[in-house]
Structures are given as C-alpha cells and as structure tokens.
C-alpha cells in the first residue's frame, strides 16, 4: 500500500470523518453538520488522510481569534474578518496509520497560515497530548478564569496552546 497522504476533504468524506471521530473521540461527540460547516467555511484547512482506499484520519482547521475558544459541537456561523490565528480544531488518525502524519498536516497548515499573513497557530490540547504539541512547537498559554471556563466542554486537562510562526 502506498504511504498515507493528506488531501483536501470533500463533502462525500463526511461519513468517514464522522466514523473516525466517533471512534477516537467517543467522549467529545460532534454532529456531522459541525464538520460540514468547517469544510464549507474554510476548505483549505480541512483534509483527510488517505491510505489505499480508506480514509484513515482527518484534520480540521480554520481562521479564528487568539484566546477565543469555539465551544465543541457548535456551529461557528462565520469566520472573523480580523482573524489572527489558524485554529486547529481537531486532528484524529486511526492507530494503525499514526507516525509522522500529524507533523505533515501541521506543516501544511503552517504554509496555509503564512500564505494568508496569519502568524500564529492555536489549538486546545486534549487528553495527554500536550508534550506532543510541544514537540511541534506549540506552547501552553497561561489561562485566566475566563479561558478555563471556555475549556470546560473539552474535558479535564484541556490546555490552550499557541505557536508563533515568526519565531520558527
Ligand atoms: C494526535 C495524532 C493525530 C498524532 O499522530 P501521529 O502521526 O502519531 O503524530 P506525529 O508522529 O506526526 O507526531 C508529531 C511529533 O510528536 C511526537 N510525539 C508523538 N507522541 C508523543 C508523546 N506522547 N509525547 C511527546 N511527543 C510525542 C512525535 O514523535 C513527533 O515528533 P518527531 O517528528 O520529532 O518524532 C494521533 O495520535 C491521534 O489521532 N490521536 C488521537 C486524537 C488526538 O488526541 N488528537 C489531538 C487532539 S488535541
């Protein structure tokens, strides 16, 4: 089988994306419309990992404002006109296909940000993924009470992280 590779996500990938999300994030469920809206609003940030005939993962990102956290399983309605970060909403890959693919997705998102004059990547790290994101150049942001409250829907241990592209 050829090496897994990322390609732009299409509406027809939604069932596969939903199935992977349900398997990888059973405790953080999101409706298909939430995925579909991100693909409509910012197709460039939405990719799927193709392995042979199979979709083995997805990555969803969109322009946003730093220190603002979109609640999980909610529509964005629109993207901000004055976006100052590309927000990585989620990257999930089936276990058999992991190893180097997140780094490739983030490199593509970084290129997209630079091309759009956006100098920062942002995300909420869930589970115990903080060291992994640090490895990719993200740093933890000191969270005030307001930011912590917004992180509630992301579960225990969720951390807001930024990566300054100018510094790398
Ligand atoms: C997160 C996920 C997409 C990573 O995929 P992956 O292909 O294994 O990631 P990569 O191999 O590209 O990892 C990027 C870097 O982090 C490192 N890394 C991986 N796991 C790590 C860990 N537990 N601690 C520290 N570093 C880690 C990798 O070694 C790699 O660094 P390197 O290129 O210098 O070797 C995959 O594990 C996944 O789907 N997890 C479940 C969903 C999830 O947690 N998503 C993130 C939500 S915030």
PDB file of N, CA, C and O and ligand atoms in Angstrom, residues 6 20 24-25 28 49 56 58 88-95 97-105 123-136, ligand 1:
ATOM      1  N   UNK A   6      -2.208  13.230   2.807  1.00  0.00           N
ATOM      2  CA  UNK A   6      -3.327  14.144   3.069  1.00  0.00           C
ATOM      3  C   UNK A   6      -3.834  14.714   1.753  1.00  0.00           C
ATOM      4  O   UNK A   6      -3.040  15.051   0.874  1.00  0.00           O
ATOM      5  N   UNK A  20     -14.634   8.114  12.168  1.00  0.00           N
ATOM      6  CA  UNK A  20     -13.341   8.193  12.859  1.00  0.00           C
ATOM      7  C   UNK A  20     -13.492   9.012  14.139  1.00  0.00           C
ATOM      8  O   UNK A  20     -12.988   8.637  15.202  1.00  0.00           O
ATOM      9  N   UNK A  24     -12.487   7.767  17.815  1.00  0.00           N
ATOM     10  CA  UNK A  24     -11.324   8.349  18.519  1.00  0.00           C
ATOM     11  C   UNK A  24     -11.768   9.267  19.660  1.00  0.00           C
ATOM     12  O   UNK A  24     -11.077   9.402  20.663  1.00  0.00           O
ATOM     13  N   UNK A  25     -12.885   9.962  19.459  1.00  0.00           N
ATOM     14  CA  UNK A  25     -13.344  10.923  20.470  1.00  0.00           C
ATOM     15  C   UNK A  25     -14.746  10.561  20.984  1.00  0.00           C
ATOM     16  O   UNK A  25     -15.659  11.373  20.898  1.00  0.00           O
ATOM     17  N   UNK A  28     -16.246  13.183  23.236  1.00  0.00           N
ATOM     18  CA  UNK A  28     -16.353  14.566  22.763  1.00  0.00           C
ATOM     19  C   UNK A  28     -17.134  14.564  21.444  1.00  0.00           C
ATOM     20  O   UNK A  28     -16.609  14.960  20.399  1.00  0.00           O
ATOM     21  N   UNK A  49      -6.771  12.015   5.585  1.00  0.00           N
ATOM     22  CA  UNK A  49      -5.600  11.173   5.361  1.00  0.00           C
ATOM     23  C   UNK A  49      -6.068   9.945   4.578  1.00  0.00           C
ATOM     24  O   UNK A  49      -6.923   9.190   5.046  1.00  0.00           O
ATOM     25  N   UNK A  56      -8.175   7.336   6.692  1.00  0.00           N
ATOM     26  CA  UNK A  56      -7.592   6.879   7.953  1.00  0.00           C
ATOM     27  C   UNK A  56      -7.475   8.000   8.980  1.00  0.00           C
ATOM     28  O   UNK A  56      -7.014   7.772  10.105  1.00  0.00           O
ATOM     29  N   UNK A  58      -8.397  12.603   9.770  1.00  0.00           N
ATOM     30  CA  UNK A  58      -8.816  13.910   9.270  1.00  0.00           C
ATOM     31  C   UNK A  58      -8.165  15.000  10.108  1.00  0.00           C
ATOM     32  O   UNK A  58      -7.753  14.772  11.254  1.00  0.00           O
ATOM     33  N   UNK A  88      -6.477  25.045  15.037  1.00  0.00           N
ATOM     34  CA  UNK A  88      -6.543  23.617  14.704  1.00  0.00           C
ATOM     35  C   UNK A  88      -7.653  23.018  15.570  1.00  0.00           C
ATOM     36  O   UNK A  88      -7.478  22.831  16.782  1.00  0.00           O
ATOM     37  N   UNK A  89      -8.789  22.761  14.960  1.00  0.00           N
ATOM     38  CA  UNK A  89      -9.945  22.270  15.718  1.00  0.00           C
ATOM     39  C   UNK A  89      -9.711  20.839  16.183  1.00  0.00           C
ATOM     40  O   UNK A  89      -9.972  20.501  17.332  1.00  0.00           O
ATOM     41  N   UNK A  90      -9.241  19.993  15.270  1.00  0.00           N
ATOM     42  CA  UNK A  90      -9.037  18.590  15.630  1.00  0.00           C
ATOM     43  C   UNK A  90      -8.200  17.893  14.557  1.00  0.00           C
ATOM     44  O   UNK A  90      -8.354  18.177  13.373  1.00  0.00           O
ATOM     45  N   UNK A  91      -7.355  17.017  15.013  1.00  0.00           N
ATOM     46  CA  UNK A  91      -6.681  16.081  14.110  1.00  0.00           C
ATOM     47  C   UNK A  91      -6.837  14.704  14.754  1.00  0.00           C
ATOM     48  O   UNK A  91      -6.530  14.537  15.937  1.00  0.00           O
ATOM     49  N   UNK A  92      -7.350  13.746  14.011  1.00  0.00           N
ATOM     50  CA  UNK A  92      -7.535  12.394  14.545  1.00  0.00           C
ATOM     51  C   UNK A  92      -7.161  11.389  13.464  1.00  0.00           C
ATOM     52  O   UNK A  92      -7.608  11.510  12.315  1.00  0.00           O
ATOM     53  N   UNK A  93      -6.344  10.430  13.843  1.00  0.00           N
ATOM     54  CA  UNK A  93      -5.842   9.428  12.894  1.00  0.00           C
ATOM     55  C   UNK A  93      -6.022   8.050  13.525  1.00  0.00           C
ATOM     56  O   UNK A  93      -5.725   7.864  14.727  1.00  0.00           O
ATOM     57  N   UNK A  94      -6.505   7.086  12.743  1.00  0.00           N
ATOM     58  CA  UNK A  94      -6.670   5.725  13.264  1.00  0.00           C
ATOM     59  C   UNK A  94      -5.302   5.174  13.680  1.00  0.00           C
ATOM     60  O   UNK A  94      -4.288   5.439  13.017  1.00  0.00           O
ATOM     61  N   UNK A  95      -5.260   4.409  14.784  1.00  0.00           N
ATOM     62  CA  UNK A  95      -3.981   3.987  15.368  1.00  0.00           C
ATOM     63  C   UNK A  95      -2.995   3.366  14.379  1.00  0.00           C
ATOM     64  O   UNK A  95      -1.812   3.674  14.407  1.00  0.00           O
ATOM     65  N   UNK A  97      -2.308   4.001  11.461  1.00  0.00           N
ATOM     66  CA  UNK A  97      -1.775   4.898  10.431  1.00  0.00           C
ATOM     67  C   UNK A  97      -1.007   6.074  11.033  1.00  0.00           C
ATOM     68  O   UNK A  97      -0.654   7.014  10.339  1.00  0.00           O
ATOM     69  N   UNK A  98      -0.765   6.018  12.337  1.00  0.00           N
ATOM     70  CA  UNK A  98      -0.050   7.116  13.004  1.00  0.00           C
ATOM     71  C   UNK A  98       1.452   6.999  12.790  1.00  0.00           C
ATOM     72  O   UNK A  98       1.957   5.945  12.465  1.00  0.00           O
ATOM     73  N   UNK A  99       2.141   8.096  13.050  1.00  0.00           N
ATOM     74  CA  UNK A  99       3.595   8.109  12.917  1.00  0.00           C
ATOM     75  C   UNK A  99       4.011   9.057  11.810  1.00  0.00           C
ATOM     76  O   UNK A  99       4.081   8.682  10.642  1.00  0.00           O
ATOM     77  N   UNK A 100       4.210  10.327  12.181  1.00  0.00           N
ATOM     78  CA  UNK A 100       4.678  11.313  11.209  1.00  0.00           C
ATOM     79  C   UNK A 100       3.586  12.054  10.468  1.00  0.00           C
ATOM     80  O   UNK A 100       3.859  13.053   9.802  1.00  0.00           O
ATOM     81  N   UNK A 101       2.333  11.586  10.577  1.00  0.00           N
ATOM     82  CA  UNK A 101       1.296  12.219   9.757  1.00  0.00           C
ATOM     83  C   UNK A 101       0.767  13.526  10.370  1.00  0.00           C
ATOM     84  O   UNK A 101       0.356  14.429   9.639  1.00  0.00           O
ATOM     85  N   UNK A 102       0.802  13.637  11.697  1.00  0.00           N
ATOM     86  CA  UNK A 102       0.386  14.909  12.304  1.00  0.00           C
ATOM     87  C   UNK A 102       1.385  16.006  11.903  1.00  0.00           C
ATOM     88  O   UNK A 102       0.999  17.117  11.542  1.00  0.00           O
ATOM     89  N   UNK A 103       2.665  15.658  11.959  1.00  0.00           N
ATOM     90  CA  UNK A 103       3.690  16.646  11.592  1.00  0.00           C
ATOM     91  C   UNK A 103       3.456  17.152  10.152  1.00  0.00           C
ATOM     92  O   UNK A 103       3.561  18.341   9.884  1.00  0.00           O
ATOM     93  N   UNK A 104       3.089  16.269   9.259  1.00  0.00           N
ATOM     94  CA  UNK A 104       2.832  16.652   7.858  1.00  0.00           C
ATOM     95  C   UNK A 104       1.604  17.564   7.767  1.00  0.00           C
ATOM     96  O   UNK A 104       1.605  18.544   7.027  1.00  0.00           O
ATOM     97  N   UNK A 105       0.549  17.216   8.515  1.00  0.00           N
ATOM     98  CA  UNK A 105      -0.658  18.063   8.493  1.00  0.00           C
ATOM     99  C   UNK A 105      -0.336  19.459   9.018  1.00  0.00           C
ATOM    100  O   UNK A 105      -0.710  20.464   8.413  1.00  0.00           O
ATOM    101  N   UNK A 123      -4.621  26.029  19.294  1.00  0.00           N
ATOM    102  CA  UNK A 123      -5.380  24.787  19.467  1.00  0.00           C
ATOM    103  C   UNK A 123      -5.701  24.549  20.935  1.00  0.00           C
ATOM    104  O   UNK A 123      -5.132  25.199  21.822  1.00  0.00           O
ATOM    105  N   UNK A 124      -6.611  23.630  21.149  1.00  0.00           N
ATOM    106  CA  UNK A 124      -6.847  23.120  22.508  1.00  0.00           C
ATOM    107  C   UNK A 124      -6.321  21.693  22.535  1.00  0.00           C
ATOM    108  O   UNK A 124      -6.786  20.845  21.771  1.00  0.00           O
ATOM    109  N   UNK A 125      -5.349  21.457  23.380  1.00  0.00           N
ATOM    110  CA  UNK A 125      -4.813  20.100  23.523  1.00  0.00           C
ATOM    111  C   UNK A 125      -5.730  19.321  24.465  1.00  0.00           C
ATOM    112  O   UNK A 125      -6.076  19.802  25.550  1.00  0.00           O
ATOM    113  N   UNK A 126      -6.148  18.131  24.036  1.00  0.00           N
ATOM    114  CA  UNK A 126      -6.983  17.290  24.909  1.00  0.00           C
ATOM    115  C   UNK A 126      -6.256  15.990  25.224  1.00  0.00           C
ATOM    116  O   UNK A 126      -5.250  15.672  24.614  1.00  0.00           O
ATOM    117  N   UNK A 127      -6.820  15.246  26.163  1.00  0.00           N
ATOM    118  CA  UNK A 127      -6.193  14.025  26.671  1.00  0.00           C
ATOM    119  C   UNK A 127      -4.794  14.416  27.180  1.00  0.00           C
ATOM    120  O   UNK A 127      -4.633  15.438  27.802  1.00  0.00           O
ATOM    121  N   UNK A 128      -3.790  13.598  26.853  1.00  0.00           N
ATOM    122  CA  UNK A 128      -2.442  13.911  27.356  1.00  0.00           C
ATOM    123  C   UNK A 128      -1.549  14.328  26.193  1.00  0.00           C
ATOM    124  O   UNK A 128      -0.387  13.965  26.130  1.00  0.00           O
ATOM    125  N   UNK A 129      -2.097  15.105  25.249  1.00  0.00           N
ATOM    126  CA  UNK A 129      -1.345  15.401  24.019  1.00  0.00           C
ATOM    127  C   UNK A 129      -0.433  16.625  24.137  1.00  0.00           C
ATOM    128  O   UNK A 129       0.215  16.988  23.161  1.00  0.00           O
ATOM    129  N   UNK A 130      -0.373  17.241  25.324  1.00  0.00           N
ATOM    130  CA  UNK A 130       0.428  18.461  25.452  1.00  0.00           C
ATOM    131  C   UNK A 130       1.898  18.270  25.027  1.00  0.00           C
ATOM    132  O   UNK A 130       2.405  19.061  24.237  1.00  0.00           O
ATOM    133  N   UNK A 131       2.599  17.203  25.493  1.00  0.00           N
ATOM    134  CA  UNK A 131       4.009  17.027  25.075  1.00  0.00           C
ATOM    135  C   UNK A 131       4.151  16.855  23.561  1.00  0.00           C
ATOM    136  O   UNK A 131       5.126  17.317  22.973  1.00  0.00           O
ATOM    137  N   UNK A 132       3.167  16.216  22.971  1.00  0.00           N
ATOM    138  CA  UNK A 132       3.193  16.013  21.516  1.00  0.00           C
ATOM    139  C   UNK A 132       3.121  17.361  20.788  1.00  0.00           C
ATOM    140  O   UNK A 132       3.895  17.637  19.866  1.00  0.00           O
ATOM    141  N   UNK A 133       2.220  18.220  21.220  1.00  0.00           N
ATOM    142  CA  UNK A 133       2.097  19.543  20.577  1.00  0.00           C
ATOM    143  C   UNK A 133       3.324  20.399  20.871  1.00  0.00           C
ATOM    144  O   UNK A 133       3.752  21.191  20.025  1.00  0.00           O
ATOM    145  N   UNK A 134       3.894  20.237  22.065  1.00  0.00           N
ATOM    146  CA  UNK A 134       5.133  20.977  22.372  1.00  0.00           C
ATOM    147  C   UNK A 134       6.235  20.566  21.405  1.00  0.00           C
ATOM    148  O   UNK A 134       7.020  21.389  20.946  1.00  0.00           O
ATOM    149  N   UNK A 135       6.265  19.294  21.096  1.00  0.00           N
ATOM    150  CA  UNK A 135       7.251  18.764  20.137  1.00  0.00           C
ATOM    151  C   UNK A 135       7.080  19.453  18.774  1.00  0.00           C
ATOM    152  O   UNK A 135       8.029  19.591  18.019  1.00  0.00           O
ATOM    153  N   UNK A 136       5.854  19.860  18.473  1.00  0.00           N
ATOM    154  CA  UNK A 136       5.580  20.536  17.198  1.00  0.00           C
ATOM    155  C   UNK A 136       5.663  22.058  17.331  1.00  0.00           C
ATOM    156  O   UNK A 136       5.231  22.783  16.430  1.00  0.00           O
TER     157      UNK A 136
HETATM  158  C1  LIG B   1      -2.552  13.184  17.650  1.00  0.00           C
HETATM  159  C2  LIG B   1      -2.282  12.228  16.476  1.00  0.00           C
HETATM  160  C3  LIG B   1      -3.013  12.738  15.241  1.00  0.00           C
HETATM  161  C4  LIG B   1      -0.774  12.173  16.234  1.00  0.00           C
HETATM  162  O1  LIG B   1      -0.496  11.468  15.056  1.00  0.00           O
HETATM  163  P1  LIG B   1       0.993  10.950  14.732  1.00  0.00           P
HETATM  164  O2  LIG B   1       1.074  10.603  13.284  1.00  0.00           O
HETATM  165  O3  LIG B   1       1.332   9.892  15.712  1.00  0.00           O
HETATM  166  O4  LIG B   1       1.863  12.239  15.042  1.00  0.00           O
HETATM  167  P2  LIG B   1       3.367  12.524  14.610  1.00  0.00           P
HETATM  168  O5  LIG B   1       4.146  11.235  14.573  1.00  0.00           O
HETATM  169  O6  LIG B   1       3.379  13.362  13.391  1.00  0.00           O
HETATM  170  O7  LIG B   1       3.819  13.313  15.906  1.00  0.00           O
HETATM  171  C5  LIG B   1       4.349  14.593  15.907  1.00  0.00           C
HETATM  172  C6  LIG B   1       5.511  14.634  16.873  1.00  0.00           C
HETATM  173  O8  LIG B   1       5.064  14.382  18.209  1.00  0.00           O
HETATM  174  C7  LIG B   1       5.848  13.325  18.777  1.00  0.00           C
HETATM  175  N1  LIG B   1       5.013  12.565  19.720  1.00  0.00           N
HETATM  176  C8  LIG B   1       4.087  11.649  19.448  1.00  0.00           C
HETATM  177  N2  LIG B   1       3.519  11.210  20.583  1.00  0.00           N
HETATM  178  C9  LIG B   1       4.144  11.872  21.603  1.00  0.00           C
HETATM  179  C10 LIG B   1       4.016  11.878  23.012  1.00  0.00           C
HETATM  180  N3  LIG B   1       3.137  11.090  23.636  1.00  0.00           N
HETATM  181  N4  LIG B   1       4.819  12.710  23.731  1.00  0.00           N
HETATM  182  C11 LIG B   1       5.721  13.508  23.125  1.00  0.00           C
HETATM  183  N5  LIG B   1       5.869  13.562  21.786  1.00  0.00           N
HETATM  184  C12 LIG B   1       5.102  12.748  21.039  1.00  0.00           C
HETATM  185  C13 LIG B   1       6.278  12.505  17.583  1.00  0.00           C
HETATM  186  O9  LIG B   1       7.449  11.756  17.880  1.00  0.00           O
HETATM  187  C14 LIG B   1       6.550  13.577  16.552  1.00  0.00           C
HETATM  188  O10 LIG B   1       7.778  14.223  16.764  1.00  0.00           O
HETATM  189  P3  LIG B   1       9.036  13.930  15.800  1.00  0.00           P
HETATM  190  O11 LIG B   1       8.522  14.167  14.385  1.00  0.00           O
HETATM  191  O12 LIG B   1      10.037  14.921  16.213  1.00  0.00           O
HETATM  192  O13 LIG B   1       9.404  12.496  16.047  1.00  0.00           O
HETATM  193  C15 LIG B   1      -2.762  10.792  16.814  1.00  0.00           C
HETATM  194  O14 LIG B   1      -2.017  10.320  17.918  1.00  0.00           O
HETATM  195  C16 LIG B   1      -4.249  10.744  17.173  1.00  0.00           C
HETATM  196  O15 LIG B   1      -5.104  10.673  16.297  1.00  0.00           O
HETATM  197  N6  LIG B   1      -4.581  10.771  18.488  1.00  0.00           N
HETATM  198  C17 LIG B   1      -5.932  10.740  18.969  1.00  0.00           C
HETATM  199  C18 LIG B   1      -6.640  12.053  18.704  1.00  0.00           C
HETATM  200  C19 LIG B   1      -5.976  13.218  19.387  1.00  0.00           C
HETATM  201  O16 LIG B   1      -5.535  13.139  20.528  1.00  0.00           O
HETATM  202  N7  LIG B   1      -5.915  14.327  18.658  1.00  0.00           N
HETATM  203  C20 LIG B   1      -5.361  15.561  19.142  1.00  0.00           C
HETATM  204  C21 LIG B   1      -6.414  16.322  19.831  1.00  0.00           C
HETATM  205  S1  LIG B   1      -5.797  17.816  20.538  1.00  0.00           S
END
